Amino acid sequence: MSHPHPELGAPPALKAGALRITPLGGLGEIGRNMTVFEYGDRILIVDCGVLFPEDEQPGVDLILPDFTYIRDRLDKIDGIVLTHGHEDHIGAVPYLLRENPDIPLIGSKLTLALIEAKLAEHRLRPYVLEVSEGDRERIGPFDCQFIAVNHSIPDALAVAVRTPAGMVVATGDFKMDQLPLDGRLTDLPTFAKLAEEGMDLLLVDSTNAEVPGFIPHERDISAALRNVFANADKRIIVASFASHVHRIQQVLDAAHEYKRKVAFVGRSMVRNMGIARDLGYLKVPGNMVVDVKQLDDLPDKEVVLICTGSQGEPMAALSRMANRDHQIRIVEGDTVVLASSLIPGNENAVYRVINGLTRWGAKVVHKGNAKVHVSGHASAGELLYFFNICKPRNLMPVHGEWRHLRAAADLGIATGVPRNRVVIAEDGVCVDLEGGVARIVGKVQAGYVYVDGSSVGDITEASLKDRRILGEEGFISCFVVVDSTNGKIVGGPSIQARGSGIDDAAFVPVAARLQEALDRSASDGVLEIRQVQQLVRRTIGKWVADNYRRRPMILPVVVEV
């Protein structure tokens, strides 16, 4: 089993006849999925998604893959294949197309409809190629075959990429539900045919590799939802991903059965469900869906609201309801359903929302206390079954944290994949397929790129560290006026604190100490502003640490006159 080493250097030039696979996201994390395929001097990209920020990334809206590795070769990209329409697979496409709007997009009908709606907001209109399961398209030197897979969104596809170096199959996100709501099964017969041809490398979804057995059927959720509807006396508020068409369909069916009207809340939810309905993926009985403005005219027992915010996103509708910052006010007796699983890293945010909703009297139903969600990712039993069908010559687990990747690797080895043919990589690690063997050859830059408002890439790790310090420890400002000729203090020091828990009056002792230190420094001929600022920072910082055991940010302002 090969895996990256911290001291991996830059990869060598790609050999003639070899295929290079470089994940720029999605390994060691849940999200930001993007994989670069290179053959000759041409490039194919599979997926281009975002990662959502965690608590230690304050102020960040989205996290993108780092495009540095391909930025000077954007004209060499023959296309971006999108496996399905979830944000962690399509959300970064607009940011890449900003740099080259001529890159073609390839995907299924629903996937392309979702991304085109997003691109319209960015005023981008790239060439798109719609494909379906069973299709086979030549994209530059890459011969791509598309295979139906079952996931938590309709129209998901795996892709088999053939080049003279061999065949690589990327599953995208998938599971093997044998009773899917839309009747669209993961196409195991086609995977078996690919195995007969020879699957040189399998990139497999690893998210649930630690979960034993098989994932329950989507159909099993319907009974739990009907039970919620049967026992709810007031409004029902369902929070889901804005692209989870199957789950929304089940909610609509239950609402129809219990004679309730439905309103979609949140821009992305309204947009995506409108697209799904227009394309026929979402069946809306009668005149069930109403505008949210019509809800005031309906009794609470006849209302269902479907909104975003199942992961505790601070700006999503459900979080704002929990914080009393939304036009829809949670009241005693409301029932809130979180129809999704927890993405690793979001636990604290979700439980914070649950507590907020419960505080206002809502009954919160979630995966922990009712069967209102099943995962869209294959578990260990399904992966074993899948590996035995595919018989990959080389295996590279993707889409998962380190524990998921290793668990998937162990499952592959258990089914007969040679241990030395299993590659556990991480973002930026280059894997070359040559002579039927996949091996790690180097590493390229693949860090986080932060979107903060309208800025992309301007926020650095240092900036986030400053934000964390400000949020946790507050800051202290010190204003000093010095004579530029002799360095003597002619005004101040004036010290103020914000968010540090220290009263301004408490700084009297350190002000005197600081004045003495500055006078000594001036006597020693230290007149350079930067040195004076460092002295102010050190003196105040040591005093605060000694007396309060805190490390706030210290902002010295030194003015020369």
Coordinates of C-alpha atoms in Angstrom, one line a residue:
M1 CA 0.0 0.0 0.0
S2 CA 1.6 3.3 -1.1
H3 CA 0.8 6.6 0.5
P4 CA 2.2 10.2 0.4
H5 CA 5.2 11.4 2.4
P6 CA 5.5 15.0 3.6
E7 CA 8.8 15.3 1.7
L8 CA 7.4 14.4 -1.7
G9 CA 8.8 16.7 -4.3
A10 CA 7.4 18.1 -7.6
P11 CA 6.4 15.4 -10.0
P12 CA 8.7 14.7 -13.1
A13 CA 7.5 15.5 -16.6
L14 CA 4.7 13.1 -17.6
K15 CA 6.1 10.2 -19.7
A16 CA 4.8 9.5 -23.1
G17 CA 2.0 7.0 -23.0
A18 CA 1.4 7.5 -19.2
L19 CA -1.8 8.9 -17.6
R20 CA -1.5 11.2 -14.6
I21 CA -4.3 11.6 -12.1
T22 CA -4.0 14.5 -9.6
P23 CA -6.8 15.1 -7.1
L24 CA -6.9 18.8 -6.1
G25 CA -9.6 18.2 -3.5
G26 CA -11.8 15.5 -2.0
L27 CA -9.1 13.4 -0.3
G28 CA -8.7 13.8 3.4
E29 CA -12.0 15.9 3.5
I30 CA -15.7 15.6 2.6
G31 CA -16.1 18.2 -0.2
R32 CA -14.0 20.2 -2.7
N33 CA -14.0 17.2 -5.1
M34 CA -11.8 17.8 -8.2
T35 CA -9.6 15.4 -10.1
V36 CA -7.3 16.3 -12.9
F37 CA -6.5 13.7 -15.6
E38 CA -3.5 14.4 -17.9
Y39 CA -2.6 12.5 -21.1
G40 CA 0.0 14.0 -23.4
D41 CA -0.5 17.7 -23.1
R42 CA -4.3 17.5 -22.7
I43 CA -6.3 17.7 -19.5
L44 CA -9.7 16.4 -18.4
I45 CA -11.2 17.4 -15.1
V46 CA -13.8 15.3 -13.2
D47 CA -15.9 17.5 -10.9
C48 CA -15.1 20.9 -9.5
G49 CA -16.7 21.4 -6.1
V50 CA -16.6 23.5 -2.9
L51 CA -16.0 22.7 0.7
F52 CA -18.0 24.5 3.4
P53 CA -16.1 26.3 6.2
E54 CA -15.8 25.1 9.8
D55 CA -15.7 27.1 13.0
E56 CA -12.0 27.7 12.8
Q57 CA -12.5 29.5 9.5
P58 CA -14.5 32.6 10.6
G59 CA -15.9 34.8 7.9
V60 CA -15.3 32.4 5.1
D61 CA -18.2 31.7 2.7
L62 CA -16.7 28.9 0.6
I63 CA -13.5 27.0 0.2
L64 CA -12.3 26.2 -3.4
P65 CA -9.7 23.9 -4.9
D66 CA -6.4 25.6 -5.7
F67 CA -6.2 26.0 -9.5
T68 CA -2.5 26.9 -9.4
Y69 CA -1.4 23.5 -10.9
I70 CA -3.5 24.1 -14.1
R71 CA -3.7 27.8 -14.2
D72 CA -1.1 28.3 -16.9
R73 CA -2.7 25.4 -19.0
L74 CA -6.3 26.3 -19.0
D75 CA -6.3 26.3 -22.8
K76 CA -5.3 22.6 -22.6
I77 CA -8.5 21.5 -20.7
D78 CA -10.8 19.6 -23.0
G79 CA -13.7 19.5 -20.6
I80 CA -15.1 19.2 -17.1
V81 CA -17.1 16.1 -16.5
L82 CA -19.6 16.6 -13.7
T83 CA -20.7 13.4 -12.0
H84 CA -23.8 14.9 -10.3
G85 CA -25.3 18.2 -9.1
H86 CA -24.2 18.4 -5.4
E87 CA -22.3 21.6 -4.4
D88 CA -19.3 19.6 -3.3
H89 CA -19.0 18.5 -7.0
I90 CA -20.1 21.5 -9.0
G91 CA -19.9 24.6 -6.7
A92 CA -16.4 25.7 -7.8
V93 CA -17.2 25.5 -11.6
P94 CA -18.1 29.2 -11.9
Y95 CA -14.7 30.2 -10.3
L96 CA -12.7 28.1 -12.7
L97 CA -14.8 29.4 -15.7
R98 CA -14.1 32.9 -14.6
E99 CA -10.5 32.2 -15.6
N100 CA -11.4 30.5 -18.9
P101 CA -15.1 30.7 -19.9
D102 CA -14.5 28.4 -22.9
I103 CA -14.0 25.2 -21.0
P104 CA -16.8 22.7 -22.0
L105 CA -19.0 21.2 -19.3
I106 CA -20.2 17.5 -19.7
G107 CA -22.9 16.1 -17.5
S108 CA -26.4 14.7 -17.2
K109 CA -29.6 16.8 -17.8
L110 CA -30.3 17.6 -14.2
T111 CA -26.6 18.2 -13.3
L112 CA -26.2 20.7 -16.2
A113 CA -29.5 22.4 -15.4
L114 CA -28.3 23.0 -11.8
I115 CA -24.9 24.3 -12.8
E116 CA -26.3 26.5 -15.7
A117 CA -28.6 28.2 -13.2
K118 CA -25.6 28.9 -11.0
L119 CA -23.5 30.1 -13.9
A120 CA -26.2 32.6 -15.0
E121 CA -25.6 34.4 -11.7
H122 CA -22.0 34.8 -12.8
R123 CA -23.0 35.7 -16.3
L124 CA -21.2 32.7 -17.8
R125 CA -22.5 30.7 -20.7
P126 CA -20.0 27.9 -21.6
Y127 CA -20.5 25.1 -24.1
V128 CA -22.4 22.2 -22.5
L129 CA -22.6 18.6 -23.6
E130 CA -25.5 16.6 -22.2
V131 CA -24.9 12.9 -21.7
S132 CA -26.9 10.0 -20.3
E133 CA -26.0 6.5 -18.9
G134 CA -24.7 4.3 -21.7
D135 CA -23.3 7.2 -23.7
R136 CA -19.7 7.2 -24.8
E137 CA -18.0 10.4 -25.9
R138 CA -14.5 11.3 -27.1
I139 CA -13.3 14.3 -25.2
G140 CA -9.8 15.2 -26.6
P141 CA -7.7 12.0 -26.1
F142 CA -10.1 10.8 -23.4
D143 CA -12.7 8.2 -24.3
C144 CA -15.4 8.7 -21.7
Q145 CA -18.2 6.2 -21.0
F146 CA -21.0 7.2 -18.6
I147 CA -22.6 4.7 -16.2
A148 CA -25.7 5.1 -14.1
V149 CA -25.1 5.2 -10.3
N150 CA -27.6 5.6 -7.5
H151 CA -27.1 8.5 -5.2
S152 CA -29.2 11.0 -3.1
I153 CA -29.8 13.1 -6.2
P154 CA -31.2 12.0 -9.6
D155 CA -29.1 11.6 -12.7
A156 CA -25.8 10.7 -11.0
L157 CA -23.1 9.2 -13.2
A158 CA -19.8 7.3 -12.9
V159 CA -17.3 7.8 -15.7
A160 CA -14.9 5.3 -17.3
V161 CA -12.0 7.2 -18.8
R162 CA -10.0 5.3 -21.5
T163 CA -6.6 6.3 -22.8
P164 CA -3.8 4.3 -24.3
A165 CA -2.4 4.1 -20.8
G166 CA -5.4 2.2 -19.6
M167 CA -8.9 2.5 -18.2
V168 CA -9.7 4.6 -15.1
V169 CA -13.2 4.4 -13.5
A170 CA -14.3 7.2 -11.2
T171 CA -17.5 6.3 -9.4
G172 CA -18.5 9.7 -8.2
D173 CA -20.8 9.5 -5.2
F174 CA -22.8 6.3 -5.3
K175 CA -24.6 3.6 -3.4
M176 CA -26.4 0.4 -4.4
D177 CA -30.0 0.9 -3.3
Q178 CA -32.0 -1.9 -4.8
L179 CA -35.3 -0.1 -4.4
P180 CA -34.5 3.5 -5.5
L181 CA -37.4 5.9 -5.6
D182 CA -36.9 6.7 -9.3
G183 CA -36.2 3.0 -10.2
R184 CA -32.7 3.9 -11.5
L185 CA -30.3 1.3 -10.2
T186 CA -26.5 1.5 -10.0
D187 CA -25.6 -0.3 -13.3
L188 CA -23.7 -3.3 -12.0
P189 CA -23.8 -5.2 -15.3
T190 CA -21.9 -2.4 -17.0
F191 CA -19.3 -2.3 -14.2
A192 CA -19.0 -6.1 -14.7
K193 CA -18.3 -5.6 -18.4
L194 CA -15.7 -3.0 -17.7
A195 CA -14.1 -5.5 -15.3
E196 CA -13.9 -8.0 -18.1
E197 CA -12.3 -5.5 -20.3
G198 CA -9.8 -4.7 -17.5
M199 CA -10.3 -1.9 -15.0
D200 CA -6.7 -0.6 -14.5
L201 CA -7.5 1.9 -11.8
L202 CA -10.7 2.5 -9.7
L203 CA -11.3 5.8 -7.9
V204 CA -14.0 4.8 -5.4
D205 CA -16.3 6.8 -3.1
S206 CA -15.1 6.0 0.4
T207 CA -17.4 8.2 2.6
N208 CA -19.1 5.2 4.3
A209 CA -16.4 2.6 4.1
E210 CA -16.4 2.4 7.9
V211 CA -20.1 1.7 8.1
P212 CA -20.8 -2.0 8.2
G213 CA -23.5 -3.7 6.1
F214 CA -25.7 -2.1 3.6
I215 CA -27.4 1.3 3.5
P216 CA -31.2 1.2 4.1
H217 CA -33.5 1.9 1.2
E218 CA -34.7 5.4 0.4
R219 CA -38.2 4.0 0.5
D220 CA -37.8 3.2 4.2
I221 CA -37.9 6.9 4.9
S222 CA -41.5 7.4 3.7
A223 CA -43.0 5.6 6.7
A224 CA -41.0 7.7 9.2
L225 CA -42.1 10.9 7.4
R226 CA -45.7 9.8 7.4
N227 CA -45.5 9.2 11.1
V228 CA -44.1 12.7 11.6
F229 CA -47.0 14.2 9.6
A230 CA -49.6 12.1 11.4
N231 CA -48.5 13.4 14.8
A232 CA -47.8 17.0 14.0
D233 CA -50.6 19.5 15.2
K234 CA -49.0 22.6 13.9
R235 CA -46.5 23.6 11.1
I236 CA -43.9 21.1 9.8
I237 CA -40.6 22.6 8.7
V238 CA -38.3 20.3 6.8
A239 CA -34.6 21.2 6.3
S240 CA -32.7 19.5 3.5
F241 CA -30.0 20.0 1.0
A242 CA -31.3 22.2 -1.8
S243 CA -30.5 19.4 -4.3
H244 CA -32.0 16.4 -2.5
V245 CA -34.8 15.9 -5.0
H246 CA -35.7 12.4 -3.7
R247 CA -36.2 13.5 -0.1
I248 CA -38.2 16.5 -1.2
Q249 CA -40.4 14.2 -3.3
Q250 CA -41.1 12.1 -0.2
V251 CA -42.0 15.2 1.8
L252 CA -44.4 16.4 -1.0
D253 CA -46.0 12.9 -1.1
A254 CA -46.6 13.0 2.7
A255 CA -47.9 16.5 2.5
H256 CA -50.4 15.5 -0.2
E257 CA -51.5 12.5 1.9
Y258 CA -52.2 14.7 4.9
K259 CA -53.7 17.6 2.9
R260 CA -51.0 20.2 3.7
K261 CA -49.7 23.0 1.4
V262 CA -46.0 23.3 0.8
A263 CA -43.8 26.4 0.5
F264 CA -40.1 26.4 -0.4
V265 CA -38.0 28.8 1.6
G266 CA -34.6 30.1 0.5
R267 CA -33.3 31.1 -2.9
S268 CA -31.3 27.9 -3.7
M269 CA -34.2 25.7 -2.6
V270 CA -36.7 27.6 -4.7
R271 CA -34.4 27.6 -7.7
N272 CA -33.4 24.0 -7.6
M273 CA -36.9 22.6 -6.9
G274 CA -38.2 24.8 -9.8
I275 CA -35.6 23.2 -12.1
A276 CA -36.3 19.7 -10.9
R277 CA -40.1 20.2 -11.4
D278 CA -39.7 21.7 -14.9
L279 CA -37.5 18.8 -16.0
G280 CA -39.9 16.2 -14.6
Y281 CA -37.6 14.9 -11.7
L282 CA -40.0 16.3 -9.1
K283 CA -43.7 15.4 -9.2
V284 CA -45.9 18.0 -7.5
P285 CA -49.4 16.9 -7.0
G286 CA -52.1 19.4 -7.9
N287 CA -51.7 23.0 -6.6
M288 CA -49.9 21.9 -3.5
V289 CA -46.9 24.4 -3.7
V290 CA -47.7 27.9 -2.6
D291 CA -45.7 31.1 -2.2
V292 CA -44.4 31.7 1.3
K293 CA -46.3 34.9 1.4
Q294 CA -49.6 32.9 1.3
L295 CA -48.8 31.0 4.5
D296 CA -50.4 33.6 6.8
D297 CA -53.8 32.8 5.3
L298 CA -53.5 29.1 6.1
P299 CA -54.0 27.3 9.4
D300 CA -50.8 26.0 10.9
K301 CA -51.9 22.4 10.6
E302 CA -52.1 22.8 6.8
V303 CA -48.6 24.1 6.3
V304 CA -45.3 22.5 5.4
L305 CA -42.1 24.6 4.8
I306 CA -39.1 23.2 3.1
C307 CA -35.9 25.1 3.6
T308 CA -32.1 24.9 3.6
G309 CA -29.9 24.7 6.7
S310 CA -29.7 21.0 7.6
Q311 CA -25.9 21.4 8.3
G312 CA -26.2 24.4 10.6
E313 CA -25.0 26.9 8.0
P314 CA -25.2 30.3 9.7
M315 CA -26.8 32.1 6.8
A316 CA -29.3 29.4 5.9
A317 CA -33.0 29.7 6.6
L318 CA -33.2 27.2 9.4
S319 CA -30.2 28.7 11.4
R320 CA -31.8 32.2 11.0
M321 CA -35.1 30.8 12.3
A322 CA -33.3 29.3 15.3
N323 CA -31.7 32.7 16.0
R324 CA -35.0 34.6 15.6
D325 CA -33.5 36.4 12.6
H326 CA -36.0 35.2 9.9
Q327 CA -39.5 36.3 8.9
I328 CA -40.7 32.8 9.8
R329 CA -40.9 32.6 13.6
I330 CA -40.6 29.2 15.4
V331 CA -43.4 28.8 17.9
E332 CA -44.4 26.3 20.5
G333 CA -45.7 23.1 18.8
D334 CA -43.9 23.4 15.5
T335 CA -42.2 20.3 14.2
V336 CA -38.8 20.6 12.5
V337 CA -37.3 17.7 10.5
L338 CA -33.6 17.6 9.7
A339 CA -33.7 15.4 6.6
S340 CA -30.0 14.8 6.2
S341 CA -27.0 13.2 7.8
L342 CA -24.3 15.1 9.5
I343 CA -21.3 16.0 7.4
P344 CA -18.1 15.5 9.5
G345 CA -17.1 18.8 11.0
N346 CA -20.6 20.2 11.1
E347 CA -21.8 18.5 14.3
N348 CA -21.4 21.5 16.7
A349 CA -23.2 23.9 14.3
V350 CA -26.1 21.5 13.8
Y351 CA -26.6 20.8 17.5
R352 CA -26.5 24.6 18.1
V353 CA -29.4 25.0 15.7
I354 CA -31.3 22.1 17.3
N355 CA -30.9 23.7 20.7
G356 CA -32.0 27.0 19.4
L357 CA -35.1 25.5 17.8
T358 CA -35.9 23.5 20.9
R359 CA -35.6 26.7 23.0
W360 CA -38.6 28.2 21.1
G361 CA -40.7 25.1 21.7
A362 CA -40.2 23.2 18.5
K363 CA -40.0 19.4 18.4
V364 CA -36.9 18.5 16.4
V365 CA -36.8 15.2 14.5
H366 CA -33.4 14.1 13.1
K367 CA -31.5 11.1 12.1
G368 CA -30.5 10.5 15.8
N369 CA -34.1 10.0 17.0
A370 CA -36.1 8.9 13.8
K371 CA -35.4 7.3 10.5
V372 CA -35.8 10.5 8.4
H373 CA -32.6 10.1 6.4
V374 CA -30.4 7.5 4.7
S375 CA -27.0 8.1 3.3
G376 CA -26.3 8.5 -0.4
H377 CA -22.9 6.7 -0.1
A378 CA -22.1 2.9 -0.3
S379 CA -21.3 1.3 3.0
A380 CA -18.7 -1.5 3.7
G381 CA -21.0 -4.4 2.6
E382 CA -21.8 -2.6 -0.7
L383 CA -18.2 -1.7 -1.4
L384 CA -17.1 -5.4 -0.9
Y385 CA -19.8 -6.4 -3.3
F386 CA -18.7 -3.7 -5.7
F387 CA -15.0 -4.5 -5.6
N388 CA -15.7 -8.2 -6.3
I389 CA -17.6 -7.1 -9.4
C390 CA -15.1 -4.6 -10.6
K391 CA -11.9 -6.5 -9.9
P392 CA -9.7 -3.4 -10.2
R393 CA -6.0 -3.9 -10.9
N394 CA -5.2 -0.8 -8.9
L395 CA -7.4 1.0 -6.3
M396 CA -7.4 4.6 -5.1
P397 CA -10.0 5.5 -2.5
V398 CA -11.3 9.1 -2.9
H399 CA -14.0 11.3 -1.4
G400 CA -13.4 10.8 2.3
E401 CA -11.4 11.7 5.3
W402 CA -8.2 9.7 6.1
R403 CA -10.1 7.1 8.1
H404 CA -12.6 6.6 5.3
L405 CA -9.8 6.3 2.7
R406 CA -7.9 3.7 4.8
A407 CA -11.1 1.7 5.5
A408 CA -11.9 1.6 1.8
A409 CA -8.3 0.5 1.0
D410 CA -8.6 -2.4 3.6
L411 CA -11.9 -3.5 2.0
G412 CA -10.2 -3.6 -1.4
I413 CA -7.3 -5.6 -0.1
A414 CA -9.7 -8.0 1.5
T415 CA -11.3 -8.7 -1.9
G416 CA -8.0 -9.4 -3.6
V417 CA -6.5 -6.1 -4.7
P418 CA -2.8 -6.6 -4.2
R419 CA -1.6 -4.4 -1.3
N420 CA 1.1 -2.8 -3.4
R421 CA -1.5 -1.8 -5.9
V422 CA -3.6 0.2 -3.4
V423 CA -2.8 4.0 -3.4
I424 CA -3.8 6.2 -0.5
A425 CA -3.1 9.7 -1.7
E426 CA -4.1 13.2 -0.5
D427 CA -4.9 16.4 -2.3
G428 CA -2.1 17.4 -4.7
V429 CA -0.5 14.0 -4.9
C430 CA 0.2 13.0 -8.5
V431 CA -0.4 9.3 -9.4
D432 CA 0.8 8.0 -12.7
L433 CA -0.8 5.0 -14.4
E434 CA 1.9 3.4 -16.6
G435 CA 2.3 -0.2 -17.7
G436 CA -0.7 -1.2 -15.7
V437 CA 0.7 0.1 -12.4
A438 CA -0.5 3.1 -10.5
R439 CA 2.2 4.8 -8.4
I440 CA 2.8 8.1 -6.6
V441 CA 5.3 10.3 -8.4
G442 CA 5.2 13.7 -6.7
K443 CA 3.1 16.4 -5.2
V444 CA 1.8 19.8 -6.3
Q445 CA 0.2 22.8 -4.6
A446 CA -3.4 22.0 -3.6
G447 CA -4.2 24.2 -0.6
Y448 CA -7.4 25.9 0.4
V449 CA -8.6 29.0 -1.5
Y450 CA -11.0 31.0 0.6
V451 CA -14.0 32.9 -0.8
D452 CA -14.9 35.8 1.5
G453 CA -17.7 38.0 0.1
S454 CA -16.5 39.1 -3.3
S455 CA -12.8 38.3 -2.6
V456 CA -11.4 35.0 -3.8
G457 CA -8.0 33.9 -2.5
D458 CA -7.2 37.1 -0.6
I459 CA -7.8 35.5 2.8
T460 CA -4.7 33.6 4.0
E461 CA -4.1 31.2 6.9
A462 CA -2.5 34.2 8.7
S463 CA -5.6 36.2 8.2
L464 CA -7.8 33.4 9.7
K465 CA -5.4 33.1 12.6
D466 CA -5.9 36.8 13.3
R467 CA -9.6 36.4 13.1
R468 CA -9.6 33.5 15.5
I469 CA -7.5 35.4 18.0
L470 CA -9.8 38.4 17.7
G471 CA -12.8 36.2 18.2
E472 CA -11.4 34.2 21.1
E473 CA -9.1 36.8 22.9
G474 CA -10.2 40.2 21.7
F475 CA -7.7 43.0 21.0
I476 CA -5.9 45.8 22.8
S477 CA -4.9 49.0 21.1
C478 CA -2.2 51.4 22.3
F479 CA -1.9 54.9 20.9
V480 CA 1.4 56.7 21.4
V481 CA 2.7 60.0 20.0
V482 CA 6.6 60.4 19.9
D483 CA 8.9 63.1 19.0
S484 CA 10.6 62.2 15.7
T485 CA 13.9 63.9 16.7
N486 CA 14.5 62.3 20.1
G487 CA 12.0 59.5 20.4
K488 CA 10.5 60.9 23.6
I489 CA 6.7 60.4 24.3
V490 CA 4.7 63.6 23.8
G491 CA 1.3 62.0 23.9
G492 CA -0.2 58.9 25.6
P493 CA 0.2 56.0 26.0
S494 CA -3.6 55.6 25.7
I495 CA -4.6 51.9 26.0
Q496 CA -8.1 50.5 25.2
A497 CA -9.4 46.9 25.1
R498 CA -12.2 45.3 23.1
G499 CA -13.5 41.8 23.7
S500 CA -10.6 40.9 26.0
G501 CA -12.5 41.0 29.2
I502 CA -10.1 43.6 30.7
D503 CA -11.4 46.9 31.8
D504 CA -9.6 50.0 30.4
A505 CA -9.0 51.2 33.9
A506 CA -6.9 48.1 34.6
F507 CA -4.2 49.4 32.2
V508 CA -2.9 52.1 34.5
P509 CA 0.0 50.0 35.9
V510 CA 1.1 48.8 32.4
A511 CA 0.9 52.4 31.0
A512 CA 3.4 53.6 33.5
R513 CA 5.6 50.5 32.8
L514 CA 5.3 51.2 29.0
Q515 CA 6.3 54.8 29.4
E516 CA 9.5 53.8 31.3
A517 CA 10.3 51.3 28.6
L518 CA 9.8 53.8 25.8
D519 CA 11.9 56.4 27.6
R520 CA 14.8 53.9 28.0
S521 CA 14.5 52.9 24.4
A522 CA 14.6 56.6 23.3
S523 CA 17.7 57.1 25.5
D524 CA 19.3 54.2 23.8
G525 CA 18.7 55.8 20.4
V526 CA 15.9 53.5 19.2
L527 CA 13.9 55.8 17.0
E528 CA 12.6 53.5 14.2
I529 CA 8.8 53.2 14.2
R530 CA 8.7 49.5 13.7
Q531 CA 11.0 48.9 16.7
V532 CA 8.9 51.1 18.9
Q533 CA 5.8 49.2 17.9
Q534 CA 7.5 45.9 18.8
L535 CA 8.4 47.3 22.2
V536 CA 4.8 48.4 22.8
R537 CA 3.5 45.0 21.7
R538 CA 6.0 43.0 23.9
T539 CA 5.5 45.1 27.0
I540 CA 1.7 45.0 27.0
G541 CA 1.6 41.4 25.9
K542 CA 3.8 40.2 28.7
W543 CA 1.8 42.2 31.3
V544 CA -1.5 40.8 30.1
A545 CA -0.1 37.2 30.0
D546 CA 1.4 37.5 33.5
N547 CA -1.8 39.0 35.0
Y548 CA -4.6 37.5 33.0
R549 CA -3.1 34.5 31.2
R550 CA -4.6 35.7 28.0
R551 CA -3.1 36.4 24.6
P552 CA -5.2 39.1 22.8
M553 CA -4.1 40.7 19.6
I554 CA -2.2 43.9 20.4
L555 CA -2.4 46.8 17.9
P556 CA 0.3 49.5 18.6
V557 CA -0.3 52.8 16.9
V558 CA 2.8 55.0 17.0
V559 CA 2.6 58.5 15.5
E560 CA 5.6 60.7 15.0
V561 CA 5.4 64.5 15.3

